[in-house]
Coordinates of C-alpha atoms and ligand atoms in Angstrom, one line a residue:
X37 CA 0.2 -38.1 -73.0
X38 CA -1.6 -37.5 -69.6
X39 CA -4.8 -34.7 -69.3
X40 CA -3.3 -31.6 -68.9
X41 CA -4.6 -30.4 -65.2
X42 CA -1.3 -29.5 -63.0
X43 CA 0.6 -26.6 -64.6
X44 CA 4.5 -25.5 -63.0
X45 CA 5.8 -22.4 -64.3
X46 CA 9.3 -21.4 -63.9
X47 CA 10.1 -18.0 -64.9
X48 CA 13.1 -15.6 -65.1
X49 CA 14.3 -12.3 -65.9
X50 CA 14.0 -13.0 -69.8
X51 CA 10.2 -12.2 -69.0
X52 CA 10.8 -8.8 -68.1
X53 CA 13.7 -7.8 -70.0
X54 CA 10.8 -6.5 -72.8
X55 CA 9.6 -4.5 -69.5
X56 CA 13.1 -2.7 -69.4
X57 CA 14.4 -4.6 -66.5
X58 CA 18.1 -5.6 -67.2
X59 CA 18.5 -9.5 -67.4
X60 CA 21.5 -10.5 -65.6
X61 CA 24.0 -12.6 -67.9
X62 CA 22.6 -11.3 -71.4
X63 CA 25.5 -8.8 -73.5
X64 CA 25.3 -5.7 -70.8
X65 CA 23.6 -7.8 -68.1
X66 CA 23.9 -6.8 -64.6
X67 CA 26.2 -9.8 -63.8
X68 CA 28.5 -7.9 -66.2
X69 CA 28.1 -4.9 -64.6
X70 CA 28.9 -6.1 -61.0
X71 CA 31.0 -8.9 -59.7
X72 CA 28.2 -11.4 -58.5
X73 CA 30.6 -12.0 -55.3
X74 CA 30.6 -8.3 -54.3
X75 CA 26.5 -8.0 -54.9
X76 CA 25.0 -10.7 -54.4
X77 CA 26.5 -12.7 -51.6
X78 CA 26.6 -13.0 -47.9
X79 CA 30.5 -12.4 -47.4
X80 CA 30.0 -9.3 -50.5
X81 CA 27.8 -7.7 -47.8
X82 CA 29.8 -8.2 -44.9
X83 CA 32.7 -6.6 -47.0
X84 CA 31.0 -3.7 -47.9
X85 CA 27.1 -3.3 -46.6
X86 CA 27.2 0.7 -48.4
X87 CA 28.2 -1.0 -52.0
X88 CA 25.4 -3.7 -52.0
X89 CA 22.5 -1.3 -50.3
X90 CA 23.3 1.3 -52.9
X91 CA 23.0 -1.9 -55.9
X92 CA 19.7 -3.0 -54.0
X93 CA 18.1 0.6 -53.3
X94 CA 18.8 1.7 -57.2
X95 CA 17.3 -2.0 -58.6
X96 CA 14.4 -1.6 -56.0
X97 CA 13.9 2.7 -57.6
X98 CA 14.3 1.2 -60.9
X99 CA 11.2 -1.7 -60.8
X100 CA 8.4 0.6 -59.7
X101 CA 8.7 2.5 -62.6
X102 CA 7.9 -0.1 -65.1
X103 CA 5.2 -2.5 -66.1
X104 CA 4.3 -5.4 -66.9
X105 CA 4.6 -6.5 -70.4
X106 CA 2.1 -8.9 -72.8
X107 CA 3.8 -12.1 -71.2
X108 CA 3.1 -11.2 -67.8
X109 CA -0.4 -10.3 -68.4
X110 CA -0.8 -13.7 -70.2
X111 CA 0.0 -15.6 -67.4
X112 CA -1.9 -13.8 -65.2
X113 CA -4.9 -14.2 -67.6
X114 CA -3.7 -18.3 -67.3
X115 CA -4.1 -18.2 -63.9
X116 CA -7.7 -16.7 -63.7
X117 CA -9.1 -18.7 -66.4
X118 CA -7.4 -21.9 -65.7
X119 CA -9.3 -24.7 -63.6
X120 CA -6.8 -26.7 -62.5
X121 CA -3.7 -26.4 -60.4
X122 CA -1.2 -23.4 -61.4
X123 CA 1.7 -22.4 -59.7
X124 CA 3.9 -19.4 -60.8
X125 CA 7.9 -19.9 -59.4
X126 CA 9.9 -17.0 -60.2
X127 CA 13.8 -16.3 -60.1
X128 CA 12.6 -12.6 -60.2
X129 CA 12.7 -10.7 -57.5
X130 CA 10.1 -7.5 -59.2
X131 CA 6.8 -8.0 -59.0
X132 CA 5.6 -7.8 -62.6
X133 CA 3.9 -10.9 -61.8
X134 CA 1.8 -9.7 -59.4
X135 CA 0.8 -6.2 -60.9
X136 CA -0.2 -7.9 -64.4
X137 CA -3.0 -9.4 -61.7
X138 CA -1.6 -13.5 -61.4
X139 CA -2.3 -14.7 -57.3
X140 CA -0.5 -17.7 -57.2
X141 CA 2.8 -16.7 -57.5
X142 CA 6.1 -18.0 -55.8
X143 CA 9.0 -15.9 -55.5
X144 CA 12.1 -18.6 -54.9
X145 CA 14.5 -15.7 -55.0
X146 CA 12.5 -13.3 -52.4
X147 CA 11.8 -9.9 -53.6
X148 CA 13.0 -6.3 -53.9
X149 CA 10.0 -5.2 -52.1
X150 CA 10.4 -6.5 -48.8
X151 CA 13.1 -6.0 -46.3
X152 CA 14.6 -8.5 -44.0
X153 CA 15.4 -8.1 -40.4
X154 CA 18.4 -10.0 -39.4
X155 CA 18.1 -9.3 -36.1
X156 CA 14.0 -10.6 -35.6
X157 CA 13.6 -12.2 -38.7
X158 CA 10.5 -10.1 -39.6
X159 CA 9.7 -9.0 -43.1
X160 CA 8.5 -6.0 -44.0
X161 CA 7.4 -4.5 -47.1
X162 CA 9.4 -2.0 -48.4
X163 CA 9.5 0.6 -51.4
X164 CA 12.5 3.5 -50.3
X165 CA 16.0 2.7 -49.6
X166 CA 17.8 1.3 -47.2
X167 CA 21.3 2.8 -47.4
X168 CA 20.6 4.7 -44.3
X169 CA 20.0 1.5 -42.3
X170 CA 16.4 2.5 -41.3
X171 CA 14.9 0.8 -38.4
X172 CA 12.8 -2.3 -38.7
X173 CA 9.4 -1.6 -38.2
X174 CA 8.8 -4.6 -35.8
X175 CA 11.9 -4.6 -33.7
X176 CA 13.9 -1.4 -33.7
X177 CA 16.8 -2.9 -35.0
X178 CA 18.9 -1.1 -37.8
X179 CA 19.4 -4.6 -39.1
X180 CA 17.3 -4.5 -42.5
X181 CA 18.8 -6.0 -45.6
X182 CA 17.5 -6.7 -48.6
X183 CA 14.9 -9.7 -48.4
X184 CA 16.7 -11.4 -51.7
X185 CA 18.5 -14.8 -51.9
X186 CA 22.3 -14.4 -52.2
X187 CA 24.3 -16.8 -53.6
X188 CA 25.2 -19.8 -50.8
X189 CA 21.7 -18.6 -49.6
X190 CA 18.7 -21.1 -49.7
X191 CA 16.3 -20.4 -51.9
X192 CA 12.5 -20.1 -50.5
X193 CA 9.5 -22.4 -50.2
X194 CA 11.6 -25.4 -51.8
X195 CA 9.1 -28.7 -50.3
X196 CA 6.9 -26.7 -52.1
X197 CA 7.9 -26.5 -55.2
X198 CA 8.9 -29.8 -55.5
X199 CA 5.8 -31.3 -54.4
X200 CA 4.3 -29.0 -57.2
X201 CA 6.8 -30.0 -59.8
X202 CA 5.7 -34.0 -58.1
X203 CA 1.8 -33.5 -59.2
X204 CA 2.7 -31.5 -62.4
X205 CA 1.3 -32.8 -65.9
X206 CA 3.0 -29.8 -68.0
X207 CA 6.2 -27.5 -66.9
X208 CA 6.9 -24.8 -68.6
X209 CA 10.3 -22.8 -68.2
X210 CA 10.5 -19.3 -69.7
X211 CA 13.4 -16.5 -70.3
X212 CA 15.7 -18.3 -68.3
X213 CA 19.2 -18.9 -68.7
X214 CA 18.9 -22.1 -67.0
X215 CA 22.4 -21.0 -65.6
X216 CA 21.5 -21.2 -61.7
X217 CA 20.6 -24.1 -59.2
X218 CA 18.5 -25.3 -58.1
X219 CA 16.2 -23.8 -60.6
X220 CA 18.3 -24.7 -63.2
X221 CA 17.1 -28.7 -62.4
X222 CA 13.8 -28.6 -61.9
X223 CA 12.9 -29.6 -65.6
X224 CA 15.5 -32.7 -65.0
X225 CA 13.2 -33.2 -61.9
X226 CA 10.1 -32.9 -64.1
X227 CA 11.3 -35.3 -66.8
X228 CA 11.6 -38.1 -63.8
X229 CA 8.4 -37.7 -63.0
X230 CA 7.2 -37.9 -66.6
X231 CA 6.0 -34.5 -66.6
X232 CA 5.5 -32.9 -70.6
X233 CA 8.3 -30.1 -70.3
X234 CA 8.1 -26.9 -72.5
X235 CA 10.9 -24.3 -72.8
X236 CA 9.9 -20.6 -74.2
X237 CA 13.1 -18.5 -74.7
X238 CA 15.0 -16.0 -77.0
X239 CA 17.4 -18.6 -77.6
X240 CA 18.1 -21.5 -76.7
X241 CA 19.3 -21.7 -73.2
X242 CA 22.3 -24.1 -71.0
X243 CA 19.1 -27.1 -70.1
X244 CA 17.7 -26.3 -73.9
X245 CA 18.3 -30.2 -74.4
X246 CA 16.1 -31.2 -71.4
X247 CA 13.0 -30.0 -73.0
X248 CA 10.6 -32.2 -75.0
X249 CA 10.0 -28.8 -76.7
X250 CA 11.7 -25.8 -77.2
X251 CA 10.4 -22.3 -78.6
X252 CA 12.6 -19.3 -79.3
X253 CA 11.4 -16.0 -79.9
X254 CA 10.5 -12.8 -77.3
X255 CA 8.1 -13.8 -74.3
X256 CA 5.9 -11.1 -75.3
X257 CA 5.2 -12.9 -78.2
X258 CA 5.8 -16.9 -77.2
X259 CA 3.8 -16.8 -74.1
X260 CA 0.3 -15.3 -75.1
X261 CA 0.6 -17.5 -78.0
X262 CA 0.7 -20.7 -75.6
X263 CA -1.5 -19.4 -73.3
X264 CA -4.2 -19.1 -76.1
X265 CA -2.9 -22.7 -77.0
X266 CA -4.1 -24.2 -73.2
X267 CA -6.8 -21.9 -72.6
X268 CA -8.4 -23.0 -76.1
X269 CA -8.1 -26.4 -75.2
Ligands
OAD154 P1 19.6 -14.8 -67.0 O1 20.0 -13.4 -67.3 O2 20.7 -15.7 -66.7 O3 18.9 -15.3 -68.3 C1 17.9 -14.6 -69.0 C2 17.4 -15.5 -70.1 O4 16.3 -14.8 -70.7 C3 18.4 -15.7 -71.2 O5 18.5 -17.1 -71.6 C4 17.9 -14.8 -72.4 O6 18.2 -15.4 -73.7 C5 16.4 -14.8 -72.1 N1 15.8 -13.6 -72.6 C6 16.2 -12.4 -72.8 N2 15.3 -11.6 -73.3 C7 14.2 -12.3 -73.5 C8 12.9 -12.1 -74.0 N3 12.5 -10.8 -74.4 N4 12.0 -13.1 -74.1 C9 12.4 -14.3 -73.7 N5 13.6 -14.6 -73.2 C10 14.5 -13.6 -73.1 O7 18.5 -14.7 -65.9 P2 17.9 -15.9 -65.0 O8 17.9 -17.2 -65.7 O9 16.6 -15.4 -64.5 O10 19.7 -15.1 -59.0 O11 18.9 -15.9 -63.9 C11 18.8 -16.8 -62.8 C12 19.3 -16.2 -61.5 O12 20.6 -15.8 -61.7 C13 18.6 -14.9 -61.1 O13 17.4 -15.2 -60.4 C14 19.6 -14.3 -60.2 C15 20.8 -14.5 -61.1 O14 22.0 -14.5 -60.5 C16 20.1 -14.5 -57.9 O15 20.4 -13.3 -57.8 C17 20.1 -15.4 -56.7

């Protein structure tokens, strides 16, 4: 086994579910809640803008009133006490991450706390609602949408993720479903490059078998325990 120096870190919504954010295809997830084609697509929001603002503005109400849970501050303790190279990806689209204190965070799927001109491109933090079609702050334009990747969208920043996944000794994937692409590959990516793969997860997930190791239990619990685990050498 190589030193342990280059950490990758996928996350996903399993991490805040003990936060009270709902996970998406867990029993009463949103994704059965909502049609994923009406919500969460391009052509959904063409179809009917009102309907997906209204999903967006009520998800983007709901995350500032919660808080990061024991796995979130874990990490974030990781990545101020760990010397070597750290990189945070996240499916999520809260910011959990960042309020738990963790800087080097990557949010593949955007976030629900920016909004996204489509006429300037500009992207603006945001924290109130945008089913009146507010102006963009940089351009005038009553174009803002929600700055979150759809599906048939691209999802952000990926040279840089791969060349992270590229130098990584260890990836770790935790509370996801392993369900979505290209996320979903990235420990298949890892295992090419010989990198050590963990999975941490309340059961086992659709790339389980990928992992050199699994471990199945709540993040709250499974991720401060590993974090103790690489922090105590
Ligand atoms: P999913 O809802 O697909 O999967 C959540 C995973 O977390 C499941 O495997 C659960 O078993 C696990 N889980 C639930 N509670 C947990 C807990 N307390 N501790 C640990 N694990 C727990 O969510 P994601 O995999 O994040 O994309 O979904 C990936 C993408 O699909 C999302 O980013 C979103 C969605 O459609 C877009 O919207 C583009």
């Amino acid at each position: 086994m190589r030193e342990m120096r280059n950490i990758v870190i996928l996350t996903g919504a399993g991490i805040s579910a003990e936060s009270g954010i709902d996970t998406f295809r867990d029993a009463g997830g949103l994704w059965e809640q909502h049609r994923v084609e009406d919500v969460a697509t391009p052509e959904g929001f063409a179809r009917d803008p009102d309907l997906v603002l209204r999903f967006y503005d009520m998800r983007r109400e709901a995350i500032q009133t919660k808080q990061p849970n024991p796995a979130h501050e874990a990490l974030a303790r990781l990545d101020r006490d760990w010397g070597g190279e750290l990189l945070i990806v996240t499916q999520n689209v809260d910011d959990l991450h960042e309020r738990a204190g963790a800087g080097r965070v990557l949010h593949m799927h955007g976030t629900h706390l920016n909004a996204w001109c489509t006429a300037c491109d500009a992207r603006t933090p945001w924290t109130g609602p945008m089913i009146d079609r507010p102006s963009c702050p940089e351009c005038g334009a009553r174009s803002l949408r929600p700055d979150v990747v759809w599906f048939g969208e691209m999802p952000y920043e990926m040279d840089r993720i791969h060349s992270a996944l590229r130098q990584a000794d260890m990836f770790v994937s935790i509370g996801t479903s392993g369900a979505v692409y290209p996320a979903a590959g990235f420990v298949q990516e890892a295992r090419a490059m010989r990198v050590r793969t963990l999975e941490l997860n309340l059961e086992a997930s659709q790339g389980s078998r990928w992992f050199h190791e699994t471990r199945q239990g709540p993040a709250s619990q499974l991720v401060p325990q590993w974090v103790d685990e690489v922090l105590g050498g």
